[in-house]
Amino acid sequence: MYYIGFDIGSSSVKAAIVEIATGKSIGVVQEPETEMEMLALKNGWAEQKPEEWWMHCCNAVAKLKKKYAISRTQIKGIGISYQMHGLVLVDKNGAPLRKSIIWCDSRAVEIGNEAFNTIGEDKCVSHLLNSPANFTASKLKWVKENEPDIYSQVYKFMLPGDYIAYKFSNVINTTISGLSEGIMWDFKKDTVADFLLEYYGIDASLVPDIVDTFGLQSTVDDKGELESGLAAGTPIFYRAGDQPNNALALNVFNPGEVAATGGTSGVVYAVTDNLSGKESTRVNNFAHVNYTKNNPRIGKLLNINGAGIQYRWLLNNLAVSSYEEMNTLASEVAVGSDGVCMLPFGNGAERMLNNKDIGTRLVNINLNNHNKAHVCRAALEGIAFSFVYGMDILKADGSEVNVMRAGNDNLFRSEIFSNTVATLIGHEIEIYNTTGAIGAARASGLHEGNFEKYGKLIMENDHVMTYMPFKDKAPYLTAYELWKKELELIINK
């Protein structure tokens, strides 16, 4: 018997099958095999058709069943992960009224900023733990202001994962974690953030019913079976945004546990029971998947735009053939890159730098002494230092760190990168070979509430290795302080 998990991204939909008894991943597929289309009618806009996410989910089910000879009745539960902060609007018949305004669309920035200033920083931080910023509530307000004909027909708004669950079941609901990522949850009152909806003039009846993140949320209906190929009656047991879900996939649930990813951009996601929003302009705070009022678990999310994209740029522009060659070159140079520093912030404005766009900077090059090996090491160290800098912000915002867990991506496969981060934060980094879709599939089993069993499945199936911090921290600290000095010279201008 199996669970199926979906990861609804903006580039593709991934689906995974895991065996219920062992948690073993049977297979993962991607639909489409090329990137999904994204519509940008104006600069800064980004929209997608929700119906296409559903089509790709259905295609992924068919592909998995055929490839692994699995029948619809062998799949006993569904878990859904999805791109965060998107807005889906449907009418009374459940039909989308417009394309989804997705996470990377920035049209509502000024609406959120004005709300933050008018409502007041103290109230936003103490109740929402965030600025309304460019999140789902602000996008809904944009539709109300700019597309009143569409807004007048809205029956419910949904997040992308809510829409997929609806297509399976014909039931519209959402979760506290989902509402919090849209900045619609009042943590102080532990209710929907009515004061923000009232400020925006949004009727509270548009908010879907709330269900638990883990548990029986709905079941596949006859139409859902016909379209998806999953049996009617199959329960949907879990739903969460992609970053909380990535943390879940890495067994990160409790204060002191930190999830990290090092893809094109980097993410550090620290779980805490501290309702601090002190760094709300640099850090986002969401209800984690296991949040309850009596046992608050907050995910503090810090994004680093200039991460893997920096190393990929070097791969494409240096006379090197692979990441492995770059890592080998970098290993020939001592810690600190002989004074060469790279500030890897060339991928747009960095929120953790208070939205400054300082670009990538390569400094302290001596044309007589330094070569591409120094540049490779400085790049890896610079990205590692940016992670450590972000961790310092999270610590200042009330997060403790006992362990970091990360996926097995290019950056964390680099010993220089991972050893640098582990040594400077003073804690081990555990590496796991897993994906969001696998995590969502396994999370279906958490409707039973056995988190210890879930963690054991991850250790038994996914653990690759652990990086331990070096005892001699001094050379790393010296290099980091030099890097930080160069950074602060720029950002304090």
CSV table of C-alpha atoms in Angstrom, one decimal:
chain,number,residue,atom,x,y,z
A,1,MET,CA,0.0,0.0,0.0
A,2,TYR,CA,1.2,3.5,-0.8
A,3,TYR,CA,0.8,7.2,-0.1
A,4,ILE,CA,1.1,9.7,-2.9
A,5,GLY,CA,2.6,13.2,-2.6
A,6,PHE,CA,2.4,16.2,-4.9
A,7,ASP,CA,4.7,19.2,-5.0
A,8,ILE,CA,3.0,22.0,-7.0
A,9,GLY,CA,5.8,24.3,-8.1
A,10,SER,CA,5.9,27.2,-10.5
A,11,SER,CA,8.2,25.3,-12.8
A,12,SER,CA,6.7,21.9,-12.7
A,13,VAL,CA,4.5,19.5,-10.6
A,14,LYS,CA,6.4,16.6,-9.0
A,15,ALA,CA,4.6,13.6,-7.7
A,16,ALA,CA,6.0,10.8,-5.5
A,17,ILE,CA,4.8,7.4,-4.3
A,18,VAL,CA,6.1,6.0,-1.0
A,19,GLU,CA,5.5,2.6,0.6
A,20,ILE,CA,3.4,3.0,3.7
A,21,ALA,CA,5.0,0.3,5.8
A,22,THR,CA,8.7,1.4,5.2
A,23,GLY,CA,8.4,5.0,4.0
A,24,LYS,CA,10.6,4.0,1.1
A,25,SER,CA,10.3,6.2,-2.0
A,26,ILE,CA,9.1,4.0,-4.9
A,27,GLY,CA,9.4,6.7,-7.6
A,28,VAL,CA,9.2,10.4,-8.4
A,29,VAL,CA,8.0,11.9,-11.7
A,30,GLN,CA,7.8,15.5,-13.0
A,31,GLU,CA,5.1,17.0,-15.2
A,32,PRO,CA,5.7,18.6,-17.6
A,33,GLU,CA,9.2,17.6,-18.4
A,34,THR,CA,9.9,21.1,-19.6
A,35,GLU,CA,9.1,24.2,-17.5
A,36,MET,CA,5.5,25.3,-17.1
A,37,GLU,CA,4.5,28.6,-18.7
A,38,MET,CA,4.4,31.7,-16.7
A,39,LEU,CA,2.5,34.8,-18.0
A,40,ALA,CA,3.9,38.3,-17.3
A,41,LEU,CA,1.6,40.9,-18.8
A,42,LYS,CA,3.7,43.7,-17.1
A,43,ASN,CA,7.1,43.9,-15.5
A,44,GLY,CA,7.0,42.3,-12.0
A,45,TRP,CA,3.8,40.3,-12.8
A,46,ALA,CA,3.6,36.5,-12.8
A,47,GLU,CA,0.5,34.4,-13.4
A,48,GLN,CA,-0.3,30.8,-14.1
A,49,LYS,CA,-3.5,28.9,-14.9
A,50,PRO,CA,-4.6,26.8,-11.9
A,51,GLU,CA,-6.2,24.3,-14.3
A,52,GLU,CA,-2.8,23.5,-15.7
A,53,TRP,CA,-1.5,22.6,-12.3
A,54,TRP,CA,-4.4,20.1,-12.0
A,55,MET,CA,-3.8,18.7,-15.5
A,56,HIS,CA,-0.1,18.1,-14.6
A,57,CYS,CA,-1.1,16.4,-11.3
A,58,CYS,CA,-3.4,14.0,-13.3
A,59,ASN,CA,-0.7,13.3,-15.8
A,60,ALA,CA,1.8,12.6,-13.0
A,61,VAL,CA,-0.6,10.1,-11.4
A,62,ALA,CA,-1.0,8.3,-14.7
A,63,LYS,CA,2.7,8.2,-15.3
A,64,LEU,CA,3.4,6.8,-11.8
A,65,LYS,CA,0.7,4.1,-12.0
A,66,LYS,CA,2.0,2.9,-15.3
A,67,LYS,CA,5.7,3.1,-14.5
A,68,TYR,CA,5.4,1.2,-11.2
A,69,ALA,CA,2.4,-1.0,-12.0
A,70,ILE,CA,0.3,0.5,-9.1
A,71,SER,CA,-3.5,0.5,-9.1
A,72,ARG,CA,-5.7,3.3,-7.9
A,73,THR,CA,-6.9,1.2,-4.9
A,74,GLN,CA,-3.3,0.7,-3.6
A,75,ILE,CA,-3.0,4.4,-2.9
A,76,LYS,CA,-4.3,5.0,0.6
A,77,GLY,CA,-3.7,8.7,1.2
A,78,ILE,CA,-2.7,12.0,-0.5
A,79,GLY,CA,-0.3,14.8,0.7
A,80,ILE,CA,0.0,18.1,-1.1
A,81,SER,CA,2.9,20.7,-1.0
A,82,TYR,CA,2.6,23.8,-3.1
A,83,GLN,CA,4.2,27.1,-4.1
A,84,MET,CA,3.4,29.6,-1.3
A,85,HIS,CA,1.6,33.0,-1.3
A,86,GLY,CA,-0.3,32.4,-4.6
A,87,LEU,CA,-3.9,33.6,-5.0
A,88,VAL,CA,-6.6,31.5,-6.7
A,89,LEU,CA,-10.1,33.0,-7.0
A,90,VAL,CA,-13.2,30.8,-7.8
A,91,ASP,CA,-16.9,31.5,-8.3
A,92,LYS,CA,-19.8,29.6,-6.8
A,93,ASN,CA,-19.3,26.7,-9.3
A,94,GLY,CA,-15.6,26.4,-8.3
A,95,ALA,CA,-14.4,27.7,-11.6
A,96,PRO,CA,-11.3,30.0,-11.5
A,97,LEU,CA,-12.2,33.6,-12.3
A,98,ARG,CA,-8.7,34.6,-13.4
A,99,LYS,CA,-5.2,33.2,-13.6
A,100,SER,CA,-3.5,32.7,-10.2
A,101,ILE,CA,-1.3,35.6,-9.1
A,102,ILE,CA,1.7,33.5,-7.9
A,103,TRP,CA,4.4,34.0,-5.3
A,104,CYS,CA,6.9,35.9,-7.5
A,105,ASP,CA,4.4,38.5,-8.6
A,106,SER,CA,5.2,41.9,-7.1
A,107,ARG,CA,2.2,44.0,-8.1
A,108,ALA,CA,0.9,44.3,-4.5
A,109,VAL,CA,4.1,45.5,-2.8
A,110,GLU,CA,2.9,49.1,-2.3
A,111,ILE,CA,-0.5,47.9,-1.0
A,112,GLY,CA,1.2,45.8,1.7
A,113,ASN,CA,3.6,48.6,2.6
A,114,GLU,CA,0.8,51.1,3.0
A,115,ALA,CA,-1.1,48.7,5.2
A,116,PHE,CA,2.0,48.2,7.4
A,117,ASN,CA,2.4,51.9,7.8
A,118,THR,CA,-1.3,52.7,8.3
A,119,ILE,CA,-2.2,49.8,10.6
A,120,GLY,CA,1.1,50.3,12.4
A,121,GLU,CA,4.3,48.3,12.8
A,122,ASP,CA,3.5,47.3,16.4
A,123,LYS,CA,0.1,45.8,15.6
A,124,CYS,CA,1.3,44.0,12.5
A,125,VAL,CA,4.3,42.6,14.2
A,126,SER,CA,2.5,41.5,17.4
A,127,HIS,CA,-0.5,40.1,15.6
A,128,LEU,CA,0.7,39.0,12.2
A,129,LEU,CA,4.4,38.5,13.0
A,130,ASN,CA,5.0,40.1,9.6
A,131,SER,CA,4.2,43.1,7.4
A,132,PRO,CA,1.3,42.3,5.0
A,133,ALA,CA,3.9,43.0,2.3
A,134,ASN,CA,3.3,41.4,-1.1
A,135,PHE,CA,1.5,38.3,0.2
A,136,THR,CA,-1.8,36.7,-0.6
A,137,ALA,CA,-4.0,39.2,1.3
A,138,SER,CA,-2.4,42.1,-0.4
A,139,LYS,CA,-2.9,40.4,-3.8
A,140,LEU,CA,-6.6,39.9,-3.1
A,141,LYS,CA,-6.8,43.6,-2.2
A,142,TRP,CA,-5.2,44.4,-5.6
A,143,VAL,CA,-7.9,42.4,-7.4
A,144,LYS,CA,-10.6,44.2,-5.4
A,145,GLU,CA,-9.2,47.6,-6.4
A,146,ASN,CA,-8.2,46.9,-10.0
A,147,GLU,CA,-10.6,44.1,-11.2
A,148,PRO,CA,-13.9,44.9,-9.4
A,149,ASP,CA,-16.0,42.8,-11.9
A,150,ILE,CA,-14.0,39.8,-11.1
A,151,TYR,CA,-13.9,40.5,-7.3
A,152,SER,CA,-17.7,40.8,-7.2
A,153,GLN,CA,-18.0,37.1,-8.4
A,154,VAL,CA,-15.5,35.7,-5.9
A,155,TYR,CA,-17.0,32.9,-3.8
A,156,LYS,CA,-13.8,31.8,-2.1
A,157,PHE,CA,-10.1,32.6,-2.4
A,158,MET,CA,-7.6,29.7,-2.2
A,159,LEU,CA,-3.9,29.0,-2.1
A,160,PRO,CA,-2.5,26.8,-4.8
A,161,GLY,CA,-2.6,23.6,-2.7
A,162,ASP,CA,-6.2,24.4,-1.6
A,163,TYR,CA,-7.2,24.4,-5.2
A,164,ILE,CA,-5.6,21.0,-6.0
A,165,ALA,CA,-7.3,19.5,-2.9
A,166,TYR,CA,-10.6,21.0,-4.1
A,167,LYS,CA,-10.2,19.5,-7.6
A,168,PHE,CA,-9.7,16.1,-6.0
A,169,SER,CA,-12.6,16.4,-3.6
A,170,ASN,CA,-15.0,19.2,-4.6
A,171,VAL,CA,-14.5,20.5,-1.0
A,172,ILE,CA,-12.9,24.0,-0.4
A,173,ASN,CA,-10.9,24.3,2.8
A,174,THR,CA,-7.5,25.6,4.0
A,175,THR,CA,-5.2,25.4,7.0
A,176,ILE,CA,-3.9,27.8,9.7
A,177,SER,CA,-0.4,27.3,8.2
A,178,GLY,CA,-1.8,28.3,4.8
A,179,LEU,CA,-3.6,31.4,6.1
A,180,SER,CA,-0.5,32.5,7.9
A,181,GLU,CA,1.6,32.4,4.7
A,182,GLY,CA,-1.0,34.7,3.2
A,183,ILE,CA,-0.6,37.0,6.3
A,184,MET,CA,-4.2,36.3,7.3
A,185,TRP,CA,-3.7,34.7,10.7
A,186,ASP,CA,-3.8,36.7,14.0
A,187,PHE,CA,-1.3,34.8,16.2
A,188,LYS,CA,-2.3,36.9,19.3
A,189,LYS,CA,-6.0,36.0,19.0
A,190,ASP,CA,-5.4,32.7,17.2
A,191,THR,CA,-8.1,33.5,14.7
A,192,VAL,CA,-8.3,34.8,11.1
A,193,ALA,CA,-6.8,38.3,11.0
A,194,ASP,CA,-10.2,40.1,10.8
A,195,PHE,CA,-8.6,43.5,11.4
A,196,LEU,CA,-6.5,43.2,8.2
A,197,LEU,CA,-9.4,41.9,6.2
A,198,GLU,CA,-11.5,44.8,7.5
A,199,TYR,CA,-8.8,47.3,6.6
A,200,TYR,CA,-8.6,45.9,3.1
A,201,GLY,CA,-12.5,45.8,2.8
A,202,ILE,CA,-12.5,42.0,2.3
A,203,ASP,CA,-15.5,40.0,3.4
A,204,ALA,CA,-14.5,37.3,5.9
A,205,SER,CA,-17.0,34.9,4.1
A,206,LEU,CA,-14.4,34.6,1.3
A,207,VAL,CA,-12.1,32.7,3.7
A,208,PRO,CA,-12.4,28.9,3.3
A,209,ASP,CA,-13.2,26.6,6.2
A,210,ILE,CA,-10.2,25.7,8.3
A,211,VAL,CA,-9.0,22.1,8.7
A,212,ASP,CA,-6.0,20.6,10.5
A,213,THR,CA,-2.7,20.3,8.6
A,214,PHE,CA,-2.6,16.6,9.5
A,215,GLY,CA,-5.8,14.7,9.4
A,216,LEU,CA,-8.8,13.9,7.2
A,217,GLN,CA,-9.2,17.1,5.2
A,218,SER,CA,-11.5,15.7,2.5
A,219,THR,CA,-11.7,12.6,0.2
A,220,VAL,CA,-11.6,12.1,-3.6
A,221,ASP,CA,-15.0,12.3,-5.1
A,222,ASP,CA,-16.4,10.6,-8.3
A,223,LYS,CA,-15.3,13.5,-10.5
A,224,GLY,CA,-11.9,13.6,-8.9
A,225,GLU,CA,-11.5,9.9,-9.5
A,226,LEU,CA,-12.5,10.3,-13.2
A,227,GLU,CA,-10.0,13.1,-13.8
A,228,SER,CA,-7.1,12.1,-11.6
A,229,GLY,CA,-7.1,8.3,-11.7
A,230,LEU,CA,-7.1,8.1,-7.9
A,231,ALA,CA,-10.0,6.1,-6.3
A,232,ALA,CA,-13.0,7.9,-4.9
A,233,GLY,CA,-12.8,7.8,-1.1
A,234,THR,CA,-9.0,8.2,-1.0
A,235,PRO,CA,-8.4,10.6,1.9
A,236,ILE,CA,-6.4,13.9,1.6
A,237,PHE,CA,-4.4,13.8,4.8
A,238,TYR,CA,-1.9,16.7,4.6
A,239,ARG,CA,-1.3,20.1,2.9
A,240,ALA,CA,1.4,22.7,3.4
A,241,GLY,CA,3.4,25.4,1.5
A,242,ASP,CA,6.7,24.4,0.0
A,243,GLN,CA,9.0,25.8,2.6
A,244,PRO,CA,7.3,24.4,5.7
A,245,ASN,CA,7.0,21.2,3.7
A,246,ASN,CA,10.7,21.1,2.9
A,247,ALA,CA,11.3,21.5,6.6
A,248,LEU,CA,8.9,18.6,7.3
A,249,ALA,CA,10.7,16.5,4.6
A,250,LEU,CA,13.9,17.0,6.6
A,251,ASN,CA,12.3,16.1,9.9
A,252,VAL,CA,12.4,19.7,11.2
A,253,PHE,CA,9.6,20.3,13.7
A,254,ASN,CA,11.0,21.6,17.0
A,255,PRO,CA,12.8,24.6,18.4
A,256,GLY,CA,16.5,24.4,17.7
A,257,GLU,CA,16.0,22.5,14.4
A,258,VAL,CA,16.8,24.4,11.2
A,259,ALA,CA,16.1,23.4,7.6
A,260,ALA,CA,18.3,24.8,4.8
A,261,THR,CA,18.2,24.5,1.0
A,262,GLY,CA,20.9,25.7,-1.4
A,263,GLY,CA,19.4,25.9,-4.8
A,264,THR,CA,19.4,28.9,-7.2
A,265,SER,CA,18.5,30.9,-4.1
A,266,GLY,CA,19.1,29.7,-0.5
A,267,VAL,CA,16.6,29.4,2.3
A,268,VAL,CA,17.2,29.0,6.0
A,269,TYR,CA,14.0,28.0,7.9
A,270,ALA,CA,14.3,27.8,11.7
A,271,VAL,CA,11.5,26.4,13.9
A,272,THR,CA,10.9,28.3,17.2
A,273,ASP,CA,8.2,28.6,19.8
A,274,ASN,CA,9.1,32.3,20.1
A,275,LEU,CA,6.4,34.7,18.7
A,276,SER,CA,8.9,37.4,18.1
A,277,GLY,CA,8.5,39.5,14.9
A,278,LYS,CA,11.4,41.8,15.7
A,279,GLU,CA,13.1,41.2,12.3
A,280,SER,CA,9.8,41.2,10.4
A,281,THR,CA,11.2,43.3,7.6
A,282,ARG,CA,14.0,40.8,7.0
A,283,VAL,CA,12.5,37.5,8.1
A,284,ASN,CA,9.0,36.0,7.4
A,285,ASN,CA,7.2,34.2,10.2
A,286,PHE,CA,4.6,31.5,9.4
A,287,ALA,CA,2.7,28.9,11.4
A,288,HIS,CA,4.7,25.7,11.0
A,289,VAL,CA,3.0,22.5,10.0
A,290,ASN,CA,2.7,21.4,13.6
A,291,TYR,CA,1.5,24.7,15.0
A,292,THR,CA,-1.2,24.8,17.7
A,293,LYS,CA,-2.2,27.6,20.0
A,294,ASN,CA,-1.1,25.6,23.1
A,295,ASN,CA,2.1,24.4,21.4
A,296,PRO,CA,3.2,27.2,19.0
A,297,ARG,CA,5.7,26.3,16.4
A,298,ILE,CA,6.7,29.2,14.1
A,299,GLY,CA,8.8,28.8,11.0
A,300,LYS,CA,11.2,31.7,10.6
A,301,LEU,CA,12.1,31.9,6.9
A,302,LEU,CA,15.1,33.8,5.7
A,303,ASN,CA,15.8,33.9,2.0
A,304,ILE,CA,19.2,34.4,0.3
A,305,ASN,CA,18.8,35.3,-3.4
A,306,GLY,CA,22.5,35.1,-4.2
A,307,ALA,CA,23.3,31.4,-3.5
A,308,GLY,CA,23.6,28.6,-6.0
A,309,ILE,CA,23.0,31.1,-8.9
A,310,GLN,CA,26.4,32.7,-8.0
A,311,TYR,CA,28.3,29.4,-8.3
A,312,ARG,CA,26.4,28.5,-11.5
A,313,TRP,CA,27.4,31.8,-13.0
A,314,LEU,CA,31.0,31.0,-12.3
A,315,LEU,CA,30.7,27.5,-13.8
A,316,ASN,CA,29.3,29.2,-17.0
A,317,ASN,CA,31.9,31.9,-17.2
A,318,LEU,CA,35.2,30.4,-15.8
A,319,ALA,CA,37.3,28.0,-17.8
A,320,VAL,CA,36.0,25.0,-15.9
A,321,SER,CA,33.9,22.0,-16.9
A,322,SER,CA,32.0,21.0,-13.8
A,323,TYR,CA,31.2,21.8,-10.2
A,324,GLU,CA,33.5,19.0,-9.2
A,325,GLU,CA,36.4,20.7,-10.9
A,326,MET,CA,35.6,24.0,-9.2
A,327,ASN,CA,35.4,22.3,-5.8
A,328,THR,CA,38.8,20.6,-6.5
A,329,LEU,CA,40.3,24.0,-7.4
A,330,ALA,CA,38.9,25.6,-4.3
A,331,SER,CA,40.3,22.9,-2.1
A,332,GLU,CA,43.8,23.8,-3.2
A,333,VAL,CA,43.4,27.2,-1.5
A,334,ALA,CA,43.5,27.7,2.3
A,335,VAL,CA,40.6,28.8,4.4
A,336,GLY,CA,40.0,32.5,3.8
A,337,SER,CA,40.9,32.4,0.1
A,338,ASP,CA,44.1,34.4,0.8
A,339,GLY,CA,42.0,37.5,1.6
A,340,VAL,CA,39.9,37.3,-1.6
A,341,CYS,CA,36.2,38.0,-0.7
A,342,MET,CA,33.1,37.5,-2.8
A,343,LEU,CA,29.8,39.1,-1.8
A,344,PRO,CA,27.3,36.8,-3.7
A,345,PHE,CA,24.4,39.2,-3.9
A,346,GLY,CA,23.9,39.6,-7.6
A,347,ASN,CA,20.4,38.2,-7.9
A,348,GLY,CA,18.2,41.2,-7.1
A,349,ALA,CA,17.4,43.0,-3.9
A,350,GLU,CA,18.2,41.0,-0.7
A,351,ARG,CA,15.5,41.1,1.9
A,352,MET,CA,17.9,40.2,4.7
A,353,LEU,CA,20.0,43.3,3.6
A,354,ASN,CA,16.8,45.4,4.0
A,355,ASN,CA,16.0,45.1,0.3
A,356,LYS,CA,19.3,46.6,-0.9
A,357,ASP,CA,20.5,45.4,-4.2
A,358,ILE,CA,24.3,45.6,-3.9
A,359,GLY,CA,25.2,43.2,-6.7
A,360,THR,CA,28.0,40.6,-6.6
A,361,ARG,CA,31.4,42.0,-5.5
A,362,LEU,CA,34.8,40.4,-5.8
A,363,VAL,CA,37.3,42.2,-3.7
A,364,ASN,CA,41.0,42.1,-2.7
A,365,ILE,CA,42.2,40.4,-5.8
A,366,ASN,CA,46.0,40.6,-6.4
A,367,LEU,CA,46.6,40.1,-10.1
A,368,ASN,CA,50.1,38.7,-9.4
A,369,ASN,CA,49.1,36.1,-6.7
A,370,HIS,CA,45.5,35.1,-7.2
A,371,ASN,CA,43.9,32.8,-9.8
A,372,LYS,CA,40.6,31.1,-10.5
A,373,ALA,CA,41.2,28.6,-7.6
A,374,HIS,CA,41.0,31.6,-5.2
A,375,VAL,CA,37.8,32.9,-7.0
A,376,CYS,CA,36.2,29.4,-6.7
A,377,ARG,CA,37.0,29.2,-3.0
A,378,ALA,CA,36.0,32.8,-2.3
A,379,ALA,CA,32.6,32.1,-4.1
A,380,LEU,CA,31.9,29.0,-1.9
A,381,GLU,CA,33.0,30.8,1.2
A,382,GLY,CA,31.0,33.9,0.3
A,383,ILE,CA,27.8,31.9,-0.1
A,384,ALA,CA,28.5,30.0,3.1
A,385,PHE,CA,29.1,33.3,4.9
A,386,SER,CA,25.8,34.7,3.6
A,387,PHE,CA,24.1,31.7,5.2
A,388,VAL,CA,25.9,32.3,8.5
A,389,TYR,CA,25.0,36.0,8.3
A,390,GLY,CA,21.4,35.0,7.9
A,391,MET,CA,21.6,32.6,10.8
A,392,ASP,CA,22.9,35.5,13.0
A,393,ILE,CA,19.8,37.5,12.0
A,394,LEU,CA,17.6,34.5,13.0
A,395,LYS,CA,19.4,34.1,16.3
A,396,ALA,CA,18.9,37.8,17.0
A,397,ASP,CA,15.2,37.3,16.4
A,398,GLY,CA,14.9,34.6,19.0
A,399,SER,CA,15.8,31.4,17.2
A,400,GLU,CA,18.1,28.8,18.8
A,401,VAL,CA,20.1,26.4,16.7
A,402,ASN,CA,21.0,22.8,17.7
A,403,VAL,CA,21.1,21.2,14.3
A,404,MET,CA,20.8,22.1,10.6
A,405,ARG,CA,19.3,19.6,8.1
A,406,ALA,CA,19.7,20.1,4.4
A,407,GLY,CA,18.9,18.5,1.1
A,408,ASN,CA,21.6,16.8,-1.0
A,409,ASP,CA,22.0,19.7,-3.5
A,410,ASN,CA,25.1,21.0,-5.2
A,411,LEU,CA,26.1,23.5,-2.5
A,412,PHE,CA,25.7,21.1,0.4
A,413,ARG,CA,27.6,18.4,-1.5
A,414,SER,CA,30.6,20.8,-1.3
A,415,GLU,CA,32.7,20.0,1.7
A,416,ILE,CA,34.1,23.5,1.7
A,417,PHE,CA,30.7,25.1,1.8
A,418,SER,CA,29.2,22.7,4.4
A,419,ASN,CA,32.3,22.6,6.6
A,420,THR,CA,32.4,26.4,6.6
A,421,VAL,CA,28.8,26.7,7.7
A,422,ALA,CA,28.9,23.9,10.3
A,423,THR,CA,32.1,25.3,11.9
A,424,LEU,CA,30.8,28.9,12.1
A,425,ILE,CA,27.4,28.0,13.5
A,426,GLY,CA,29.0,25.4,15.8
A,427,HIS,CA,26.5,22.6,15.0
A,428,GLU,CA,26.4,19.6,12.7
A,429,ILE,CA,24.7,19.7,9.3
A,430,GLU,CA,22.8,16.5,8.5
A,431,ILE,CA,22.4,15.8,4.7
A,432,TYR,CA,19.3,14.0,3.4
A,433,ASN,CA,18.5,12.8,-0.1
A,434,THR,CA,14.8,13.7,-0.2
A,435,THR,CA,12.3,15.9,-2.1
A,436,GLY,CA,9.2,18.0,-1.3
A,437,ALA,CA,7.0,15.4,-3.1
A,438,ILE,CA,8.5,12.5,-1.0
A,439,GLY,CA,8.0,14.6,2.2
A,440,ALA,CA,4.4,15.3,1.3
A,441,ALA,CA,3.7,11.6,0.6
A,442,ARG,CA,5.2,10.5,3.9
A,443,ALA,CA,3.4,13.3,5.7
A,444,SER,CA,0.1,11.5,4.9
A,445,GLY,CA,1.0,9.1,7.6
A,446,LEU,CA,1.2,11.8,10.2
A,447,HIS,CA,-2.6,11.8,10.5
A,448,GLU,CA,-1.8,9.1,13.0
A,449,GLY,CA,0.3,11.6,15.0
A,450,ASN,CA,3.4,9.4,15.3
A,451,PHE,CA,6.2,12.0,14.7
A,452,GLU,CA,8.8,9.7,16.1
A,453,LYS,CA,8.0,7.0,13.6
A,454,TYR,CA,8.1,9.6,10.8
A,455,GLY,CA,11.6,10.8,11.8
A,456,LYS,CA,12.8,7.2,11.9
A,457,LEU,CA,11.6,6.6,8.3
A,458,ILE,CA,13.6,9.7,7.2
A,459,MET,CA,16.8,8.5,9.0
A,460,GLU,CA,16.5,5.0,7.6
A,461,ASN,CA,15.7,6.0,4.0
A,462,ASP,CA,17.3,9.4,3.3
A,463,HIS,CA,20.3,10.1,5.5
A,464,VAL,CA,23.4,10.7,3.4
A,465,MET,CA,26.1,12.0,5.8
A,466,THR,CA,26.7,14.5,8.6
A,467,TYR,CA,29.2,17.4,8.6
A,468,MET,CA,30.7,18.0,12.0
A,469,PRO,CA,32.0,21.5,13.0
A,470,PHE,CA,35.8,21.7,13.1
A,471,LYS,CA,37.4,22.2,16.5
A,472,ASP,CA,39.7,24.9,15.1
A,473,LYS,CA,37.2,27.7,14.4
A,474,ALA,CA,39.8,30.5,14.3
A,475,PRO,CA,40.7,30.6,10.6
A,476,TYR,CA,37.0,30.4,9.6
A,477,LEU,CA,36.0,33.2,12.0
A,478,THR,CA,38.8,35.4,10.8
A,479,ALA,CA,37.7,34.9,7.2
A,480,TYR,CA,34.1,35.5,8.1
A,481,GLU,CA,34.8,38.7,10.0
A,482,LEU,CA,36.8,40.0,7.0
A,483,TRP,CA,33.9,39.2,4.6
A,484,LYS,CA,31.4,40.8,7.0
A,485,LYS,CA,33.5,43.9,7.2
A,486,GLU,CA,33.5,44.2,3.4
A,487,LEU,CA,29.7,43.6,3.3
A,488,GLU,CA,29.0,46.3,5.9
A,489,LEU,CA,31.2,48.8,4.2
A,490,ILE,CA,28.8,48.5,1.2
A,491,ILE,CA,25.4,48.3,3.0
A,492,ASN,CA,26.2,51.1,5.5
A,493,LYS,CA,27.2,53.6,2.7
